[in-house]
PDB file of C-alpha atoms and ligand atoms in Angstrom:
ATOM      1  CA  UNK F   1     178.302 112.993 256.605  1.00 87.00           C
ATOM      2  CA  UNK F   2     176.463 114.504 253.714  1.00 93.00           C
ATOM      3  CA  UNK F   3     173.515 116.716 254.536  1.00 94.00           C
ATOM      4  CA  UNK F   4     170.339 117.102 252.556  1.00 96.00           C
ATOM      5  CA  UNK F   5     170.604 120.572 250.960  1.00 95.00           C
ATOM      6  CA  UNK F   6     167.645 122.821 251.639  1.00 95.00           C
ATOM      7  CA  UNK F   7     165.675 123.945 248.614  1.00 97.00           C
ATOM      8  CA  UNK F   8     166.931 127.326 247.361  1.00 96.00           C
ATOM      9  CA  UNK F   9     163.293 128.611 247.440  1.00 98.00           C
ATOM     10  CA  UNK F  10     160.060 127.976 249.342  1.00 98.00           C
ATOM     11  CA  UNK F  11     158.222 124.735 248.689  1.00 98.00           C
ATOM     12  CA  UNK F  12     155.318 126.674 247.134  1.00 98.00           C
ATOM     13  CA  UNK F  13     157.526 129.068 245.136  1.00 98.00           C
ATOM     14  CA  UNK F  14     157.266 127.096 241.879  1.00 98.00           C
ATOM     15  CA  UNK F  15     153.481 126.824 241.885  1.00 98.00           C
ATOM     16  CA  UNK F  16     151.499 126.356 239.754  1.00 97.00           C
ATOM     17  CA  UNK F  17     154.176 124.699 237.609  1.00 98.00           C
ATOM     18  CA  UNK F  18     155.200 122.397 240.463  1.00 98.00           C
ATOM     19  CA  UNK F  19     153.109 122.109 243.613  1.00 98.00           C
ATOM     20  CA  UNK F  20     154.403 122.367 247.163  1.00 98.00           C
ATOM     21  CA  UNK F  21     153.124 118.823 247.589  1.00 97.00           C
ATOM     22  CA  UNK F  22     155.408 117.579 244.809  1.00 97.00           C
ATOM     23  CA  UNK F  23     158.424 119.425 246.186  1.00 98.00           C
ATOM     24  CA  UNK F  24     157.803 118.170 249.722  1.00 97.00           C
ATOM     25  CA  UNK F  25     157.563 114.572 248.523  1.00 97.00           C
ATOM     26  CA  UNK F  26     160.430 114.879 246.073  1.00 97.00           C
ATOM     27  CA  UNK F  27     162.841 116.681 248.379  1.00 98.00           C
ATOM     28  CA  UNK F  28     161.817 115.518 251.865  1.00 98.00           C
ATOM     29  CA  UNK F  29     161.243 111.866 250.952  1.00 97.00           C
ATOM     30  CA  UNK F  30     163.071 110.898 247.755  1.00 97.00           C
ATOM     31  CA  UNK F  31     166.167 113.101 247.945  1.00 97.00           C
ATOM     32  CA  UNK F  32     166.463 112.598 251.701  1.00 97.00           C
ATOM     33  CA  UNK F  33     166.424 108.827 251.262  1.00 98.00           C
ATOM     34  CA  UNK F  34     169.255 108.975 248.702  1.00 96.00           C
ATOM     35  CA  UNK F  35     171.367 111.125 251.034  1.00 96.00           C
ATOM     36  CA  UNK F  36     170.755 108.866 254.041  1.00 97.00           C
ATOM     37  CA  UNK F  37     171.577 105.720 252.088  1.00 97.00           C
ATOM     38  CA  UNK F  38     174.703 107.376 250.685  1.00 96.00           C
ATOM     39  CA  UNK F  39     175.861 108.190 254.213  1.00 96.00           C
ATOM     40  CA  UNK F  40     175.278 104.631 255.375  1.00 96.00           C
ATOM     41  CA  UNK F  41     177.038 103.019 252.407  1.00 97.00           C
ATOM     42  CA  UNK F  42     179.854 105.585 252.088  1.00 95.00           C
ATOM     43  CA  UNK F  43     180.738 105.035 255.742  1.00 95.00           C
ATOM     44  CA  UNK F  44     180.909 101.277 255.181  1.00 95.00           C
ATOM     45  CA  UNK F  45     183.080 101.831 252.090  1.00 94.00           C
ATOM     46  CA  UNK F  46     185.393 104.248 253.914  1.00 93.00           C
ATOM     47  CA  UNK F  47     184.469 107.072 251.532  1.00 91.00           C
ATOM     48  CA  UNK F  48     182.672 109.371 253.954  1.00 84.00           C
ATOM     49  CA  UNK F  49     185.428 111.954 254.469  1.00 84.00           C
ATOM     50  CA  UNK F  50     185.589 113.650 251.071  1.00 89.00           C
ATOM     51  CA  UNK F  51     183.227 115.475 248.752  1.00 92.00           C
ATOM     52  CA  UNK F  52     180.233 113.712 247.229  1.00 93.00           C
ATOM     53  CA  UNK F  53     181.790 114.048 243.778  1.00 90.00           C
ATOM     54  CA  UNK F  54     184.614 111.798 244.992  1.00 90.00           C
ATOM     55  CA  UNK F  55     182.158 109.228 246.343  1.00 92.00           C
ATOM     56  CA  UNK F  56     180.454 109.158 242.943  1.00 90.00           C
ATOM     57  CA  UNK F  57     183.723 108.629 241.074  1.00 88.00           C
ATOM     58  CA  UNK F  58     185.235 106.140 243.510  1.00 91.00           C
ATOM     59  CA  UNK F  59     182.086 104.019 243.786  1.00 92.00           C
ATOM     60  CA  UNK F  60     181.851 103.936 239.979  1.00 89.00           C
ATOM     61  CA  UNK F  61     185.483 102.830 239.747  1.00 90.00           C
ATOM     62  CA  UNK F  62     184.940 100.148 242.394  1.00 92.00           C
ATOM     63  CA  UNK F  63     181.704  98.989 240.708  1.00 92.00           C
ATOM     64  CA  UNK F  64     179.910  99.565 244.024  1.00 93.00           C
ATOM     65  CA  UNK F  65     176.539  99.963 242.339  1.00 93.00           C
ATOM     66  CA  UNK F  66     174.406 100.566 245.410  1.00 95.00           C
ATOM     67  CA  UNK F  67     176.621 103.358 246.657  1.00 95.00           C
ATOM     68  CA  UNK F  68     177.038 104.797 243.181  1.00 93.00           C
ATOM     69  CA  UNK F  69     173.282 104.863 242.503  1.00 94.00           C
ATOM     70  CA  UNK F  70     172.510 106.595 245.775  1.00 95.00           C
ATOM     71  CA  UNK F  71     175.411 109.069 245.592  1.00 94.00           C
ATOM     72  CA  UNK F  72     174.624 109.899 241.950  1.00 93.00           C
ATOM     73  CA  UNK F  73     170.966 110.441 242.775  1.00 95.00           C
ATOM     74  CA  UNK F  74     171.877 112.619 245.775  1.00 95.00           C
ATOM     75  CA  UNK F  75     174.099 114.737 243.506  1.00 94.00           C
ATOM     76  CA  UNK F  76     171.649 114.917 240.604  1.00 94.00           C
ATOM     77  CA  UNK F  77     168.795 116.071 242.846  1.00 96.00           C
ATOM     78  CA  UNK F  78     170.884 118.810 244.489  1.00 96.00           C
ATOM     79  CA  UNK F  79     171.846 120.017 241.001  1.00 96.00           C
ATOM     80  CA  UNK F  80     168.210 119.785 239.887  1.00 97.00           C
ATOM     81  CA  UNK F  81     166.972 122.100 242.676  1.00 97.00           C
ATOM     82  CA  UNK F  82     169.344 124.790 241.420  1.00 97.00           C
ATOM     83  CA  UNK F  83     168.089 124.292 237.869  1.00 98.00           C
ATOM     84  CA  UNK F  84     164.734 125.757 238.903  1.00 98.00           C
ATOM     85  CA  UNK F  85     163.762 129.240 240.040  1.00 98.00           C
ATOM     86  CA  UNK F  86     160.544 131.173 240.661  1.00 98.00           C
ATOM     87  CA  UNK F  87     162.153 134.012 238.686  1.00 97.00           C
ATOM     88  CA  UNK F  88     162.769 132.205 235.407  1.00 97.00           C
ATOM     89  CA  UNK F  89     163.975 134.457 232.600  1.00 97.00           C
ATOM     90  CA  UNK F  90     165.135 133.722 229.059  1.00 97.00           C
ATOM     91  CA  UNK F  91     168.837 133.004 228.460  1.00 98.00           C
ATOM     92  CA  UNK F  92     171.088 135.990 227.874  1.00 97.00           C
ATOM     93  CA  UNK F  93     174.703 136.673 226.912  1.00 97.00           C
ATOM     94  CA  UNK F  94     177.020 133.741 226.266  1.00 97.00           C
ATOM     95  CA  UNK F  95     174.383 131.143 227.070  1.00 98.00           C
ATOM     96  CA  UNK F  96     171.965 132.637 224.564  1.00 98.00           C
ATOM     97  CA  UNK F  97     174.716 132.756 221.944  1.00 98.00           C
ATOM     98  CA  UNK F  98     175.727 129.141 222.654  1.00 98.00           C
ATOM     99  CA  UNK F  99     172.117 127.926 222.447  1.00 98.00           C
ATOM    100  CA  UNK F 100     171.577 129.797 219.178  1.00 98.00           C
ATOM    101  CA  UNK F 101     174.781 128.336 217.751  1.00 97.00           C
ATOM    102  CA  UNK F 102     174.008 124.754 218.767  1.00 98.00           C
ATOM    103  CA  UNK F 103     170.258 124.600 218.189  1.00 98.00           C
ATOM    104  CA  UNK F 104     169.405 127.612 216.000  1.00 98.00           C
ATOM    105  CA  UNK F 105     167.082 129.266 218.523  1.00 98.00           C
ATOM    106  CA  UNK F 106     165.739 129.009 222.070  1.00 98.00           C
ATOM    107  CA  UNK F 107     162.545 127.405 220.777  1.00 98.00           C
ATOM    108  CA  UNK F 108     164.549 124.794 218.856  1.00 98.00           C
ATOM    109  CA  UNK F 109     166.528 124.020 222.027  1.00 98.00           C
ATOM    110  CA  UNK F 110     163.297 123.632 223.985  1.00 98.00           C
ATOM    111  CA  UNK F 111     161.899 121.299 221.325  1.00 98.00           C
ATOM    112  CA  UNK F 112     165.067 119.173 221.463  1.00 98.00           C
ATOM    113  CA  UNK F 113     164.990 119.031 225.282  1.00 98.00           C
ATOM    114  CA  UNK F 114     161.286 118.147 225.414  1.00 98.00           C
ATOM    115  CA  UNK F 115     161.659 115.478 222.709  1.00 98.00           C
ATOM    116  CA  UNK F 116     164.686 113.893 224.385  1.00 97.00           C
ATOM    117  CA  UNK F 117     162.909 113.816 227.736  1.00 96.00           C
ATOM    118  CA  UNK F 118     159.607 112.649 226.317  1.00 96.00           C
ATOM    119  CA  UNK F 119     161.166 109.854 224.257  1.00 95.00           C
ATOM    120  CA  UNK F 120     163.409 108.671 227.065  1.00 93.00           C
ATOM    121  CA  UNK F 121     162.112 105.242 228.035  1.00 90.00           C
ATOM    122  CA  UNK F 122     161.420 104.857 231.743  1.00 89.00           C
ATOM    123  CA  UNK F 123     163.062 106.867 234.506  1.00 91.00           C
ATOM    124  CA  UNK F 124     166.091 109.085 234.166  1.00 94.00           C
ATOM    125  CA  UNK F 125     167.295 112.615 233.569  1.00 95.00           C
ATOM    126  CA  UNK F 126     167.391 114.957 230.574  1.00 96.00           C
ATOM    127  CA  UNK F 127     170.371 117.318 230.427  1.00 96.00           C
ATOM    128  CA  UNK F 128     171.683 120.342 228.592  1.00 97.00           C
ATOM    129  CA  UNK F 129     175.448 119.863 228.597  1.00 96.00           C
ATOM    130  CA  UNK F 130     178.521 121.459 227.115  1.00 95.00           C
ATOM    131  CA  UNK F 131     181.553 119.594 225.864  1.00 88.00           C
ATOM    132  CA  UNK F 132     184.171 119.742 223.154  1.00 84.00           C
ATOM    133  CA  UNK F 133     181.454 119.923 220.494  1.00 86.00           C
ATOM    134  CA  UNK F 134     179.482 122.716 222.133  1.00 92.00           C
ATOM    135  CA  UNK F 135     176.048 122.438 223.692  1.00 96.00           C
ATOM    136  CA  UNK F 136     173.889 119.350 223.327  1.00 95.00           C
ATOM    137  CA  UNK F 137     170.900 117.626 224.887  1.00 96.00           C
ATOM    138  CA  UNK F 138     171.300 114.112 226.262  1.00 94.00           C
ATOM    139  CA  UNK F 139     169.488 111.815 228.675  1.00 93.00           C
ATOM    140  CA  UNK F 140     170.735 109.319 231.256  1.00 90.00           C
ATOM    141  CA  UNK F 141     168.928 106.245 232.520  1.00 83.00           C
ATOM    142  CA  UNK F 142     167.503 105.589 235.958  1.00 68.00           C
ATOM    143  CA  UNK F 143     170.129 106.114 238.629  1.00 63.00           C
ATOM    144  CA  UNK F 144     172.732 104.492 236.408  1.00 64.00           C
ATOM    145  CA  UNK F 145     174.570 107.618 235.513  1.00 66.00           C
ATOM    146  CA  UNK F 146     175.507 111.117 236.437  1.00 66.00           C
ATOM    147  CA  UNK F 147     177.676 113.537 234.549  1.00 67.00           C
ATOM    148  CA  UNK F 148     179.981 113.971 237.521  1.00 62.00           C
ATOM    149  CA  UNK F 149     182.169 111.182 236.196  1.00 56.00           C
ATOM    150  CA  UNK F 150     182.075 111.953 232.482  1.00 62.00           C
ATOM    151  CA  UNK F 151     183.741 114.493 230.252  1.00 67.00           C
ATOM    152  CA  UNK F 152     180.632 116.608 229.893  1.00 82.00           C
ATOM    153  CA  UNK F 153     179.786 119.697 231.916  1.00 91.00           C
ATOM    154  CA  UNK F 154     176.114 119.923 232.943  1.00 95.00           C
ATOM    155  CA  UNK F 155     174.269 123.209 232.485  1.00 97.00           C
ATOM    156  CA  UNK F 156     170.691 122.179 233.202  1.00 97.00           C
ATOM    157  CA  UNK F 157     168.851 119.003 234.178  1.00 97.00           C
ATOM    158  CA  UNK F 158     165.250 117.917 234.539  1.00 98.00           C
ATOM    159  CA  UNK F 159     164.151 114.876 236.516  1.00 97.00           C
ATOM    160  CA  UNK F 160     162.191 112.367 234.398  1.00 96.00           C
ATOM    161  CA  UNK F 161     161.212 110.048 237.234  1.00 94.00           C
ATOM    162  CA  UNK F 162     157.455 109.957 237.760  1.00 92.00           C
ATOM    163  CA  UNK F 163     157.880 111.234 241.316  1.00 93.00           C
ATOM    164  CA  UNK F 164     159.009 114.537 239.760  1.00 95.00           C
ATOM    165  CA  UNK F 165     155.714 115.252 238.008  1.00 95.00           C
ATOM    166  CA  UNK F 166     153.022 112.636 238.562  1.00 95.00           C
ATOM    167  CA  UNK F 167     151.146 114.500 241.317  1.00 95.00           C
ATOM    168  CA  UNK F 168     150.846 117.595 239.107  1.00 96.00           C
ATOM    169  CA  UNK F 169     150.817 116.220 235.546  1.00 96.00           C
ATOM    170  CA  UNK F 170     149.830 112.567 235.953  1.00 96.00           C
ATOM    171  CA  UNK F 171     151.320 110.756 232.936  1.00 95.00           C
ATOM    172  CA  UNK F 172     151.777 113.931 230.838  1.00 97.00           C
ATOM    173  CA  UNK F 173     155.571 114.046 230.824  1.00 97.00           C
ATOM    174  CA  UNK F 174     155.630 116.251 227.738  1.00 97.00           C
ATOM    175  CA  UNK F 175     153.337 118.825 229.382  1.00 98.00           C
ATOM    176  CA  UNK F 176     155.571 118.810 232.447  1.00 98.00           C
ATOM    177  CA  UNK F 177     158.738 119.329 230.386  1.00 98.00           C
ATOM    178  CA  UNK F 178     157.247 122.186 228.369  1.00 98.00           C
ATOM    179  CA  UNK F 179     155.952 123.982 231.468  1.00 98.00           C
ATOM    180  CA  UNK F 180     159.263 123.361 233.236  1.00 98.00           C
ATOM    181  CA  UNK F 181     161.299 124.982 230.455  1.00 98.00           C
ATOM    182  CA  UNK F 182     158.915 127.888 229.963  1.00 98.00           C
ATOM    183  CA  UNK F 183     158.226 128.767 233.588  1.00 98.00           C
ATOM    184  CA  UNK F 184     160.800 127.537 236.083  1.00 98.00           C
ATOM    185  CA  UNK F 185     164.033 126.643 234.251  1.00 98.00           C
ATOM    186  CA  UNK F 186     166.940 128.565 235.762  1.00 98.00           C
ATOM    187  CA  UNK F 187     168.843 129.833 232.735  1.00 98.00           C
ATOM    188  CA  UNK F 188     170.861 132.182 234.942  1.00 98.00           C
ATOM    189  CA  UNK F 189     172.238 129.114 236.735  1.00 98.00           C
ATOM    190  CA  UNK F 190     172.906 127.419 233.380  1.00 98.00           C
ATOM    191  CA  UNK F 191     174.784 130.542 232.280  1.00 98.00           C
ATOM    192  CA  UNK F 192     176.967 130.380 235.401  1.00 97.00           C
ATOM    193  CA  UNK F 193     177.694 126.725 234.703  1.00 96.00           C
ATOM    194  CA  UNK F 194     178.653 127.571 231.121  1.00 97.00           C
ATOM    195  CA  UNK F 195     181.043 130.263 232.373  1.00 96.00           C
ATOM    196  CA  UNK F 196     182.506 127.809 234.906  1.00 94.00           C
ATOM    197  CA  UNK F 197     183.059 125.270 232.129  1.00 93.00           C
ATOM    198  CA  UNK F 198     185.288 127.893 230.513  1.00 93.00           C
ATOM    199  CA  UNK F 199     187.194 128.524 233.727  1.00 92.00           C
ATOM    200  CA  UNK F 200     185.230 131.553 234.890  1.00 94.00           C
ATOM    201  CA  UNK F 201     183.995 131.033 238.427  1.00 90.00           C
ATOM    202  CA  UNK F 202     183.110 127.869 240.293  1.00 88.00           C
ATOM    203  CA  UNK F 203     180.833 125.223 238.862  1.00 91.00           C
ATOM    204  CA  UNK F 204     178.178 123.524 240.935  1.00 92.00           C
ATOM    205  CA  UNK F 205     179.379 121.125 243.563  1.00 90.00           C
ATOM    206  CA  UNK F 206     177.425 119.346 246.240  1.00 92.00           C
ATOM    207  CA  UNK F 207     175.872 120.768 248.300  1.00 85.00           C
ATOM    208  CA  UNK F 208     174.630 123.642 246.237  1.00 54.00           C
ATOM    209  CA  UNK F 209     176.622 126.844 246.820  1.00 49.00           C
ATOM    210  CA  UNK F 210     173.557 128.997 246.083  1.00 51.00           C
ATOM    211  CA  UNK F 211     171.663 127.509 248.971  1.00 45.00           C
ATOM    212  CA  UNK F 212     174.512 128.236 251.377  1.00 42.00           C
ATOM    213  CA  UNK F 213     173.187 131.768 251.635  1.00 42.00           C
ATOM    214  CA  UNK F 214     170.458 130.993 254.120  1.00 42.00           C
ATOM    215  CA  UNK F 215     171.719 127.768 255.590  1.00 39.00           C
ATOM    216  CA  UNK F 216     174.369 127.058 258.161  1.00 34.00           C
ATOM    217  CA  UNK F 217     174.129 123.295 257.881  1.00 35.00           C
ATOM    218  CA  UNK F 218     175.796 122.940 254.492  1.00 34.00           C
ATOM    219  CA  UNK F 219     179.019 121.052 254.666  1.00 31.00           C
ATOM    220  CA  UNK F 220     181.129 122.664 251.953  1.00 33.00           C
ATOM    221  CA  UNK F 221     181.605 126.171 250.744  1.00 32.00           C
ATOM    222  CA  UNK F 222     182.551 126.985 247.148  1.00 32.00           C
ATOM    223  CA  UNK F 223     186.205 126.206 246.628  1.00 31.00           C
ATOM    224  CA  UNK F 224     186.457 123.612 249.379  1.00 31.00           C
ATOM    225  CA  UNK F 225     185.677 120.636 247.247  1.00 33.00           C
ATOM    226  CA  UNK F 226     187.097 119.365 244.024  1.00 34.00           C
ATOM    227  CA  UNK F 227     185.337 120.776 241.012  1.00 35.00           C
ATOM    228  CA  UNK F 228     183.279 118.181 239.165  1.00 38.00           C
ATOM    229  CA  UNK F 229     184.876 117.187 235.894  1.00 34.00           C
ATOM    230  CA  UNK F 230     181.459 116.939 234.351  1.00 35.00           C
TER     231      UNK F 230
HETATM  232 FE1   FE D 301     163.768 112.709 241.573  1.00 65.72          FE
END
């Protein structure tokens, strides 16, 4: 059974950028529902014994769309919680160098991320990823995709579904994305992901290793599960 990972910070820790109300609704209602549905459907499909990354890949292969959508959303949200921090600080070291190389500057990266997210039609996710061509910004639609099954390694993601920002920003998705990047984006986490993509340390896997610190109800410790290929 997959558990709903606890947030790696207090519900009010990201205020005023994101309200406790938004995080309660987003985590306790939306994410919880994806995890519960994944458990129900994974059990029926005989995929409930392994890591969530395996459920995502196997359900995609089997074209089991309902299971895939729920498992992908469960994974994406867990990753998303780690992409935010109340102690946001500008990128440093290799991440800073990689951003400068790919985009020219941190501001140019932010512009690209905001534009991709703002122009994305409907619900989905906007990502900073690394692959064979270096860093780039992409978006994925609805619950139809997650990078777990692709050849890209995710560094950072922001949720573009209205439930992520509507209570705090109404329809101002661009305002949400700008505030998110400037005030709560977890570049330290993105830096760890970048290092993991180069074989240094473990990349994120569900449930979030960082939140294991204060929680005994996580089901996997770092190293127990297969590393996502994404
Ligand atoms: Fe969401």
